Amino acid sequence: MIPNRQQAYDILTKYTHSPDLVKHALCVEGTMRHFARLAGADEELWGVVGLLHDVDYDQYPEEHCKKAVELLKAEGVDDSVIHSVCSHGYGLCCDVAPESEMEKTLYTVDELTGIINAAALVRPSKSVIDMELKSLKKKFKDKKFAAGCNRDVIRGGCELLGKELDWVMAEALEGMKEVADQVGLGMAE
């Protein structure tokens, strides 16, 4: 089965109880949907893969991208989706290489959404809506800021995609803006 968005969300929340991890999954989903539109690809599929990418992390952080295979198989999820989900951990916690444009995009934007989220939270507005690329680039260059987000993975992902870092950052920021209200990063009323 290739889950639809609701099925994917139900699977995610069955195994993920941390509100922050659910929020991260929603950020990655929104960003993946944005990149799918840019690529003229299947927005639903890209979003579902983004939503499920950390399905095992809350309960099994030491087995991340390994336990996902077992959990998703038990839910009847298609092997192609499982491969895509696991590919974002390539070289970090698994040996499943990203092959398709969708998988390379997930590999690239997973860490980047974390930096964008952190950058939004230190802004006076606490929002991505008024964030500009220049501001994001400044935070990206500061290795101490959001130090847990692996910049080498992001740069390597850009190389895999054949895209400039600035372009990927700008488009990821746009993707995050599209889901800002849903993930608590919209403008306060």
PDB file of N, CA and C in Angstrom, residues 25-111:
ATOM      1  N   ALA A  25       7.869  16.454  11.407  1.00  0.00           N
ATOM      2  CA  ALA A  25       7.350  15.661  10.285  1.00  0.00           C
ATOM      3  C   ALA A  25       6.442  16.512   9.394  1.00  0.00           C
ATOM      4  N   LEU A  26       5.632  17.363   9.999  1.00  0.00           N
ATOM      5  CA  LEU A  26       4.744  18.247   9.232  1.00  0.00           C
ATOM      6  C   LEU A  26       5.546  19.287   8.447  1.00  0.00           C
ATOM      7  N   CYS A  27       6.630  19.779   9.040  1.00  0.00           N
ATOM      8  CA  CYS A  27       7.511  20.723   8.331  1.00  0.00           C
ATOM      9  C   CYS A  27       8.141  20.051   7.115  1.00  0.00           C
ATOM     10  N   VAL A  28       8.639  18.837   7.301  1.00  0.00           N
ATOM     11  CA  VAL A  28       9.267  18.117   6.194  1.00  0.00           C
ATOM     12  C   VAL A  28       8.221  17.773   5.132  1.00  0.00           C
ATOM     13  N   GLU A  29       7.030  17.369   5.568  1.00  0.00           N
ATOM     14  CA  GLU A  29       5.956  17.086   4.612  1.00  0.00           C
ATOM     15  C   GLU A  29       5.664  18.310   3.747  1.00  0.00           C
ATOM     16  N   GLY A  30       5.472  19.452   4.383  1.00  0.00           N
ATOM     17  CA  GLY A  30       5.158  20.668   3.640  1.00  0.00           C
ATOM     18  C   GLY A  30       6.267  21.056   2.674  1.00  0.00           C
ATOM     19  N   THR A  31       7.491  20.910   3.111  1.00  0.00           N
ATOM     20  CA  THR A  31       8.638  21.241   2.263  1.00  0.00           C
ATOM     21  C   THR A  31       8.736  20.273   1.092  1.00  0.00           C
ATOM     22  N   MET A  32       8.504  19.000   1.354  1.00  0.00           N
ATOM     23  CA  MET A  32       8.538  18.003   0.283  1.00  0.00           C
ATOM     24  C   MET A  32       7.427  18.263  -0.741  1.00  0.00           C
ATOM     25  N   ARG A  33       6.254  18.628  -0.280  1.00  0.00           N
ATOM     26  CA  ARG A  33       5.158  18.942  -1.203  1.00  0.00           C
ATOM     27  C   ARG A  33       5.536  20.125  -2.101  1.00  0.00           C
ATOM     28  N   HIS A  34       6.177  21.128  -1.516  1.00  0.00           N
ATOM     29  CA  HIS A  34       6.614  22.296  -2.286  1.00  0.00           C
ATOM     30  C   HIS A  34       7.607  21.868  -3.378  1.00  0.00           C
ATOM     31  N   PHE A  35       8.589  21.067  -2.999  1.00  0.00           N
ATOM     32  CA  PHE A  35       9.589  20.611  -3.974  1.00  0.00           C
ATOM     33  C   PHE A  35       8.962  19.698  -5.034  1.00  0.00           C
ATOM     34  N   ALA A  36       7.963  18.915  -4.653  1.00  0.00           N
ATOM     35  CA  ALA A  36       7.268  18.070  -5.633  1.00  0.00           C
ATOM     36  C   ALA A  36       6.598  18.936  -6.698  1.00  0.00           C
ATOM     37  N   ARG A  37       5.954  20.018  -6.260  1.00  0.00           N
ATOM     38  CA  ARG A  37       5.317  20.928  -7.228  1.00  0.00           C
ATOM     39  C   ARG A  37       6.362  21.525  -8.172  1.00  0.00           C
ATOM     40  N   LEU A  38       7.510  21.914  -7.625  1.00  0.00           N
ATOM     41  CA  LEU A  38       8.579  22.474  -8.462  1.00  0.00           C
ATOM     42  C   LEU A  38       9.061  21.458  -9.497  1.00  0.00           C
ATOM     43  N   ALA A  39       9.072  20.183  -9.097  1.00  0.00           N
ATOM     44  CA  ALA A  39       9.564  19.116  -9.977  1.00  0.00           C
ATOM     45  C   ALA A  39       8.478  18.565 -10.892  1.00  0.00           C
ATOM     46  N   GLY A  40       7.248  19.012 -10.719  1.00  0.00           N
ATOM     47  CA  GLY A  40       6.137  18.458 -11.494  1.00  0.00           C
ATOM     48  C   GLY A  40       5.889  16.998 -11.132  1.00  0.00           C
ATOM     49  N   ALA A  41       6.128  16.668  -9.860  1.00  0.00           N
ATOM     50  CA  ALA A  41       6.040  15.284  -9.381  1.00  0.00           C
ATOM     51  C   ALA A  41       4.780  15.085  -8.536  1.00  0.00           C
ATOM     52  N   ASP A  42       4.616  13.878  -8.026  1.00  0.00           N
ATOM     53  CA  ASP A  42       3.453  13.483  -7.233  1.00  0.00           C
ATOM     54  C   ASP A  42       3.529  14.093  -5.833  1.00  0.00           C
ATOM     55  N   GLU A  43       2.819  15.177  -5.639  1.00  0.00           N
ATOM     56  CA  GLU A  43       2.854  15.915  -4.379  1.00  0.00           C
ATOM     57  C   GLU A  43       2.403  15.055  -3.194  1.00  0.00           C
ATOM     58  N   GLU A  44       1.388  14.240  -3.404  1.00  0.00           N
ATOM     59  CA  GLU A  44       0.876  13.380  -2.327  1.00  0.00           C
ATOM     60  C   GLU A  44       1.952  12.382  -1.886  1.00  0.00           C
ATOM     61  N   LEU A  45       2.599  11.732  -2.842  1.00  0.00           N
ATOM     62  CA  LEU A  45       3.639  10.758  -2.516  1.00  0.00           C
ATOM     63  C   LEU A  45       4.810  11.420  -1.800  1.00  0.00           C
ATOM     64  N   TRP A  46       5.280  12.517  -2.327  1.00  0.00           N
ATOM     65  CA  TRP A  46       6.410  13.215  -1.705  1.00  0.00           C
ATOM     66  C   TRP A  46       6.043  13.660  -0.284  1.00  0.00           C
ATOM     67  N   GLY A  47       4.814  14.133  -0.100  1.00  0.00           N
ATOM     68  CA  GLY A  47       4.372  14.563   1.221  1.00  0.00           C
ATOM     69  C   GLY A  47       4.293  13.407   2.198  1.00  0.00           C
ATOM     70  N   VAL A  48       3.769  12.281   1.745  1.00  0.00           N
ATOM     71  CA  VAL A  48       3.656  11.088   2.594  1.00  0.00           C
ATOM     72  C   VAL A  48       5.045  10.610   3.030  1.00  0.00           C
ATOM     73  N   VAL A  49       5.983  10.584   2.121  1.00  0.00           N
ATOM     74  CA  VAL A  49       7.355  10.177   2.462  1.00  0.00           C
ATOM     75  C   VAL A  49       7.950  11.150   3.480  1.00  0.00           C
ATOM     76  N   GLY A  50       7.718  12.440   3.280  1.00  0.00           N
ATOM     77  CA  GLY A  50       8.186  13.433   4.244  1.00  0.00           C
ATOM     78  C   GLY A  50       7.553  13.256   5.613  1.00  0.00           C
ATOM     79  N   LEU A  51       6.271  12.962   5.623  1.00  0.00           N
ATOM     80  CA  LEU A  51       5.547  12.773   6.879  1.00  0.00           C
ATOM     81  C   LEU A  51       6.056  11.551   7.647  1.00  0.00           C
ATOM     82  N   LEU A  52       6.378  10.492   6.932  1.00  0.00           N
ATOM     83  CA  LEU A  52       6.772   9.233   7.579  1.00  0.00           C
ATOM     84  C   LEU A  52       8.270   9.094   7.842  1.00  0.00           C
ATOM     85  N   HIS A  53       9.084  10.043   7.404  1.00  0.00           N
ATOM     86  CA  HIS A  53      10.533   9.819   7.409  1.00  0.00           C
ATOM     87  C   HIS A  53      11.130   9.511   8.778  1.00  0.00           C
ATOM     88  N   ASP A  54      10.569  10.018   9.846  1.00  0.00           N
ATOM     89  CA  ASP A  54      11.097   9.750  11.197  1.00  0.00           C
ATOM     90  C   ASP A  54      10.153   8.879  12.026  1.00  0.00           C
ATOM     91  N   VAL A  55       9.372   8.034  11.378  1.00  0.00           N
ATOM     92  CA  VAL A  55       8.330   7.249  12.055  1.00  0.00           C
ATOM     93  C   VAL A  55       8.871   6.434  13.229  1.00  0.00           C
ATOM     94  N   ASP A  56      10.123   6.031  13.174  1.00  0.00           N
ATOM     95  CA  ASP A  56      10.695   5.192  14.232  1.00  0.00           C
ATOM     96  C   ASP A  56      11.508   5.972  15.259  1.00  0.00           C
ATOM     97  N   TYR A  57      11.749   7.240  15.024  1.00  0.00           N
ATOM     98  CA  TYR A  57      12.729   7.980  15.828  1.00  0.00           C
ATOM     99  C   TYR A  57      12.299   8.200  17.283  1.00  0.00           C
ATOM    100  N   ASP A  58      11.042   8.445  17.524  1.00  0.00           N
ATOM    101  CA  ASP A  58      10.572   8.725  18.883  1.00  0.00           C
ATOM    102  C   ASP A  58      10.798   7.532  19.814  1.00  0.00           C
ATOM    103  N   GLN A  59      10.423   6.346  19.355  1.00  0.00           N
ATOM    104  CA  GLN A  59      10.514   5.158  20.203  1.00  0.00           C
ATOM    105  C   GLN A  59      11.834   4.399  20.057  1.00  0.00           C
ATOM    106  N   TYR A  60      12.492   4.543  18.907  1.00  0.00           N
ATOM    107  CA  TYR A  60      13.695   3.748  18.640  1.00  0.00           C
ATOM    108  C   TYR A  60      14.824   4.602  18.062  1.00  0.00           C
ATOM    109  N   PRO A  61      15.257   5.646  18.783  1.00  0.00           N
ATOM    110  CA  PRO A  61      16.277   6.543  18.214  1.00  0.00           C
ATOM    111  C   PRO A  61      17.591   5.831  17.876  1.00  0.00           C
ATOM    112  N   GLU A  62      17.928   4.807  18.621  1.00  0.00           N
ATOM    113  CA  GLU A  62      19.177   4.074  18.359  1.00  0.00           C
ATOM    114  C   GLU A  62      19.066   3.149  17.151  1.00  0.00           C
ATOM    115  N   GLU A  63      17.836   2.895  16.711  1.00  0.00           N
ATOM    116  CA  GLU A  63      17.609   2.014  15.564  1.00  0.00           C
ATOM    117  C   GLU A  63      16.945   2.778  14.414  1.00  0.00           C
ATOM    118  N   HIS A  64      17.167   4.098  14.396  1.00  0.00           N
ATOM    119  CA  HIS A  64      16.529   4.961  13.405  1.00  0.00           C
ATOM    120  C   HIS A  64      16.852   4.496  11.986  1.00  0.00           C
ATOM    121  N   CYS A  65      15.842   4.445  11.168  1.00  0.00           N
ATOM    122  CA  CYS A  65      15.865   4.008   9.762  1.00  0.00           C
ATOM    123  C   CYS A  65      16.020   2.493   9.631  1.00  0.00           C
ATOM    124  N   LYS A  66      16.240   1.815  10.715  1.00  0.00           N
ATOM    125  CA  LYS A  66      16.260   0.347  10.688  1.00  0.00           C
ATOM    126  C   LYS A  66      14.908  -0.175  11.186  1.00  0.00           C
ATOM    127  N   LYS A  67      14.463   0.373  12.297  1.00  0.00           N
ATOM    128  CA  LYS A  67      13.174  -0.027  12.862  1.00  0.00           C
ATOM    129  C   LYS A  67      12.013   0.427  11.963  1.00  0.00           C
ATOM    130  N   ALA A  68      12.226   1.500  11.210  1.00  0.00           N
ATOM    131  CA  ALA A  68      11.180   1.996  10.304  1.00  0.00           C
ATOM    132  C   ALA A  68      10.736   0.913   9.334  1.00  0.00           C
ATOM    133  N   VAL A  69      11.679   0.108   8.867  1.00  0.00           N
ATOM    134  CA  VAL A  69      11.346  -0.969   7.933  1.00  0.00           C
ATOM    135  C   VAL A  69      10.319  -1.902   8.564  1.00  0.00           C
ATOM    136  N   GLU A  70      10.591  -2.335   9.776  1.00  0.00           N
ATOM    137  CA  GLU A  70       9.699  -3.255  10.489  1.00  0.00           C
ATOM    138  C   GLU A  70       8.329  -2.616  10.745  1.00  0.00           C
ATOM    139  N   LEU A  71       8.326  -1.370  11.240  1.00  0.00           N
ATOM    140  CA  LEU A  71       7.062  -0.694  11.570  1.00  0.00           C
ATOM    141  C   LEU A  71       6.208  -0.487  10.329  1.00  0.00           C
ATOM    142  N   LEU A  72       6.830  -0.017   9.260  1.00  0.00           N
ATOM    143  CA  LEU A  72       6.067   0.282   8.048  1.00  0.00           C
ATOM    144  C   LEU A  72       5.602  -0.987   7.333  1.00  0.00           C
ATOM    145  N   LYS A  73       6.415  -2.036   7.364  1.00  0.00           N
ATOM    146  CA  LYS A  73       5.977  -3.321   6.792  1.00  0.00           C
ATOM    147  C   LYS A  73       4.751  -3.833   7.550  1.00  0.00           C
ATOM    148  N   ALA A  74       4.777  -3.715   8.875  1.00  0.00           N
ATOM    149  CA  ALA A  74       3.650  -4.163   9.700  1.00  0.00           C
ATOM    150  C   ALA A  74       2.372  -3.389   9.377  1.00  0.00           C
ATOM    151  N   GLU A  75       2.536  -2.152   8.902  1.00  0.00           N
ATOM    152  CA  GLU A  75       1.382  -1.321   8.522  1.00  0.00           C
ATOM    153  C   GLU A  75       0.958  -1.564   7.072  1.00  0.00           C
ATOM    154  N   GLY A  76       1.693  -2.438   6.372  1.00  0.00           N
ATOM    155  CA  GLY A  76       1.356  -2.754   4.990  1.00  0.00           C
ATOM    156  C   GLY A  76       1.842  -1.743   3.963  1.00  0.00           C
ATOM    157  N   VAL A  77       2.815  -0.913   4.357  1.00  0.00           N
ATOM    158  CA  VAL A  77       3.324   0.130   3.465  1.00  0.00           C
ATOM    159  C   VAL A  77       4.231  -0.491   2.403  1.00  0.00           C
ATOM    160  N   ASP A  78       4.080  -0.018   1.182  1.00  0.00           N
ATOM    161  CA  ASP A  78       4.833  -0.496   0.031  1.00  0.00           C
ATOM    162  C   ASP A  78       6.345  -0.332   0.232  1.00  0.00           C
ATOM    163  N   ASP A  79       7.096  -1.305  -0.276  1.00  0.00           N
ATOM    164  CA  ASP A  79       8.554  -1.296  -0.143  1.00  0.00           C
ATOM    165  C   ASP A  79       9.189  -0.043  -0.742  1.00  0.00           C
ATOM    166  N   SER A  80       8.615   0.488  -1.809  1.00  0.00           N
ATOM    167  CA  SER A  80       9.192   1.685  -2.430  1.00  0.00           C
ATOM    168  C   SER A  80       9.126   2.885  -1.480  1.00  0.00           C
ATOM    169  N   VAL A  81       8.041   2.992  -0.733  1.00  0.00           N
ATOM    170  CA  VAL A  81       7.895   4.073   0.240  1.00  0.00           C
ATOM    171  C   VAL A  81       8.868   3.846   1.394  1.00  0.00           C
ATOM    172  N   ILE A  82       9.011   2.608   1.831  1.00  0.00           N
ATOM    173  CA  ILE A  82       9.937   2.282   2.919  1.00  0.00           C
ATOM    174  C   ILE A  82      11.363   2.630   2.503  1.00  0.00           C
ATOM    175  N   HIS A  83      11.740   2.285   1.287  1.00  0.00           N
ATOM    176  CA  HIS A  83      13.082   2.622   0.793  1.00  0.00           C
ATOM    177  C   HIS A  83      13.290   4.136   0.829  1.00  0.00           C
ATOM    178  N   SER A  84      12.294   4.881   0.361  1.00  0.00           N
ATOM    179  CA  SER A  84      12.402   6.340   0.336  1.00  0.00           C
ATOM    180  C   SER A  84      12.531   6.914   1.741  1.00  0.00           C
ATOM    181  N   VAL A  85      11.728   6.413   2.665  1.00  0.00           N
ATOM    182  CA  VAL A  85      11.787   6.865   4.054  1.00  0.00           C
ATOM    183  C   VAL A  85      13.180   6.622   4.632  1.00  0.00           C
ATOM    184  N   CYS A  86      13.712   5.447   4.410  1.00  0.00           N
ATOM    185  CA  CYS A  86      15.008   5.089   4.989  1.00  0.00           C
ATOM    186  C   CYS A  86      16.172   5.832   4.345  1.00  0.00           C
ATOM    187  N   SER A  87      16.021   6.242   3.098  1.00  0.00           N
ATOM    188  CA  SER A  87      17.132   6.861   2.373  1.00  0.00           C
ATOM    189  C   SER A  87      17.606   8.178   2.979  1.00  0.00           C
ATOM    190  N   HIS A  88      16.783   8.821   3.804  1.00  0.00           N
ATOM    191  CA  HIS A  88      17.225  10.097   4.380  1.00  0.00           C
ATOM    192  C   HIS A  88      18.311   9.897   5.431  1.00  0.00           C
ATOM    193  N   GLY A  89      18.492   8.649   5.885  1.00  0.00           N
ATOM    194  CA  GLY A  89      19.527   8.375   6.878  1.00  0.00           C
ATOM    195  C   GLY A  89      20.827   7.864   6.283  1.00  0.00           C
ATOM    196  N   TYR A  90      20.948   7.952   4.977  1.00  0.00           N
ATOM    197  CA  TYR A  90      22.125   7.422   4.282  1.00  0.00           C
ATOM    198  C   TYR A  90      23.426   8.005   4.838  1.00  0.00           C
ATOM    199  N   GLY A  91      24.328   7.083   5.193  1.00  0.00           N
ATOM    200  CA  GLY A  91      25.628   7.506   5.688  1.00  0.00           C
ATOM    201  C   GLY A  91      25.615   7.961   7.134  1.00  0.00           C
ATOM    202  N   LEU A  92      24.450   8.089   7.717  1.00  0.00           N
ATOM    203  CA  LEU A  92      24.324   8.538   9.101  1.00  0.00           C
ATOM    204  C   LEU A  92      23.916   7.381  10.016  1.00  0.00           C
ATOM    205  N   CYS A  93      22.874   6.657   9.581  1.00  0.00           N
ATOM    206  CA  CYS A  93      22.375   5.559  10.409  1.00  0.00           C
ATOM    207  C   CYS A  93      21.934   4.366   9.569  1.00  0.00           C
ATOM    208  N   CYS A  94      22.125   4.443   8.256  1.00  0.00           N
ATOM    209  CA  CYS A  94      21.789   3.313   7.397  1.00  0.00           C
ATOM    210  C   CYS A  94      22.564   3.415   6.085  1.00  0.00           C
ATOM    211  N   ASP A  95      22.498   2.360   5.301  1.00  0.00           N
ATOM    212  CA  ASP A  95      23.228   2.349   4.028  1.00  0.00           C
ATOM    213  C   ASP A  95      22.288   2.368   2.821  1.00  0.00           C
ATOM    214  N   VAL A  96      21.054   2.847   3.023  1.00  0.00           N
ATOM    215  CA  VAL A  96      20.088   2.965   1.928  1.00  0.00           C
ATOM    216  C   VAL A  96      20.326   4.300   1.231  1.00  0.00           C
ATOM    217  N   ALA A  97      20.912   4.244   0.057  1.00  0.00           N
ATOM    218  CA  ALA A  97      21.272   5.469  -0.663  1.00  0.00           C
ATOM    219  C   ALA A  97      20.046   6.110  -1.313  1.00  0.00           C
ATOM    220  N   PRO A  98      19.965   7.445  -1.258  1.00  0.00           N
ATOM    221  CA  PRO A  98      18.893   8.129  -1.981  1.00  0.00           C
ATOM    222  C   PRO A  98      19.151   8.037  -3.483  1.00  0.00           C
ATOM    223  N   GLU A  99      18.147   7.553  -4.218  1.00  0.00           N
ATOM    224  CA  GLU A  99      18.314   7.341  -5.658  1.00  0.00           C
ATOM    225  C   GLU A  99      17.466   8.296  -6.487  1.00  0.00           C
ATOM    226  N   SER A 100      16.192   8.402  -6.184  1.00  0.00           N
ATOM    227  CA  SER A 100      15.288   9.251  -6.974  1.00  0.00           C
ATOM    228  C   SER A 100      15.429  10.713  -6.548  1.00  0.00           C
ATOM    229  N   GLU A 101      14.873  11.601  -7.353  1.00  0.00           N
ATOM    230  CA  GLU A 101      14.879  13.022  -6.992  1.00  0.00           C
ATOM    231  C   GLU A 101      14.137  13.240  -5.668  1.00  0.00           C
ATOM    232  N   MET A 102      13.056  12.491  -5.463  1.00  0.00           N
ATOM    233  CA  MET A 102      12.315  12.607  -4.213  1.00  0.00           C
ATOM    234  C   MET A 102      13.192  12.232  -3.024  1.00  0.00           C
ATOM    235  N   GLU A 103      13.917  11.133  -3.131  1.00  0.00           N
ATOM    236  CA  GLU A 103      14.767  10.679  -2.030  1.00  0.00           C
ATOM    237  C   GLU A 103      15.926  11.644  -1.776  1.00  0.00           C
ATOM    238  N   LYS A 104      16.509  12.160  -2.828  1.00  0.00           N
ATOM    239  CA  LYS A 104      17.597  13.133  -2.684  1.00  0.00           C
ATOM    240  C   LYS A 104      17.082  14.414  -2.039  1.00  0.00           C
ATOM    241  N   THR A 105      15.858  14.792  -2.379  1.00  0.00           N
ATOM    242  CA  THR A 105      15.256  15.987  -1.782  1.00  0.00           C
ATOM    243  C   THR A 105      15.009  15.774  -0.297  1.00  0.00           C
ATOM    244  N   LEU A 106      14.453  14.629   0.066  1.00  0.00           N
ATOM    245  CA  LEU A 106      14.230  14.326   1.481  1.00  0.00           C
ATOM    246  C   LEU A 106      15.543  14.352   2.255  1.00  0.00           C
ATOM    247  N   TYR A 107      16.560  13.719   1.705  1.00  0.00           N
ATOM    248  CA  TYR A 107      17.890  13.685   2.336  1.00  0.00           C
ATOM    249  C   TYR A 107      18.383  15.110   2.602  1.00  0.00           C
ATOM    250  N   THR A 108      18.136  16.003   1.672  1.00  0.00           N
ATOM    251  CA  THR A 108      18.623  17.381   1.761  1.00  0.00           C
ATOM    252  C   THR A 108      17.800  18.235   2.716  1.00  0.00           C
ATOM    253  N   VAL A 109      16.486  18.146   2.633  1.00  0.00           N
ATOM    254  CA  VAL A 109      15.647  19.099   3.374  1.00  0.00           C
ATOM    255  C   VAL A 109      15.348  18.687   4.813  1.00  0.00           C
ATOM    256  N   ASP A 110      15.563  17.440   5.170  1.00  0.00           N
ATOM    257  CA  ASP A 110      15.291  17.009   6.540  1.00  0.00           C
ATOM    258  C   ASP A 110      16.041  17.885   7.538  1.00  0.00           C
ATOM    259  N   GLU A 111      17.351  17.962   7.404  1.00  0.00           N
ATOM    260  CA  GLU A 111      18.163  18.771   8.320  1.00  0.00           C
ATOM    261  C   GLU A 111      17.884  20.261   8.134  1.00  0.00           C
TER     262      GLU A 111
END
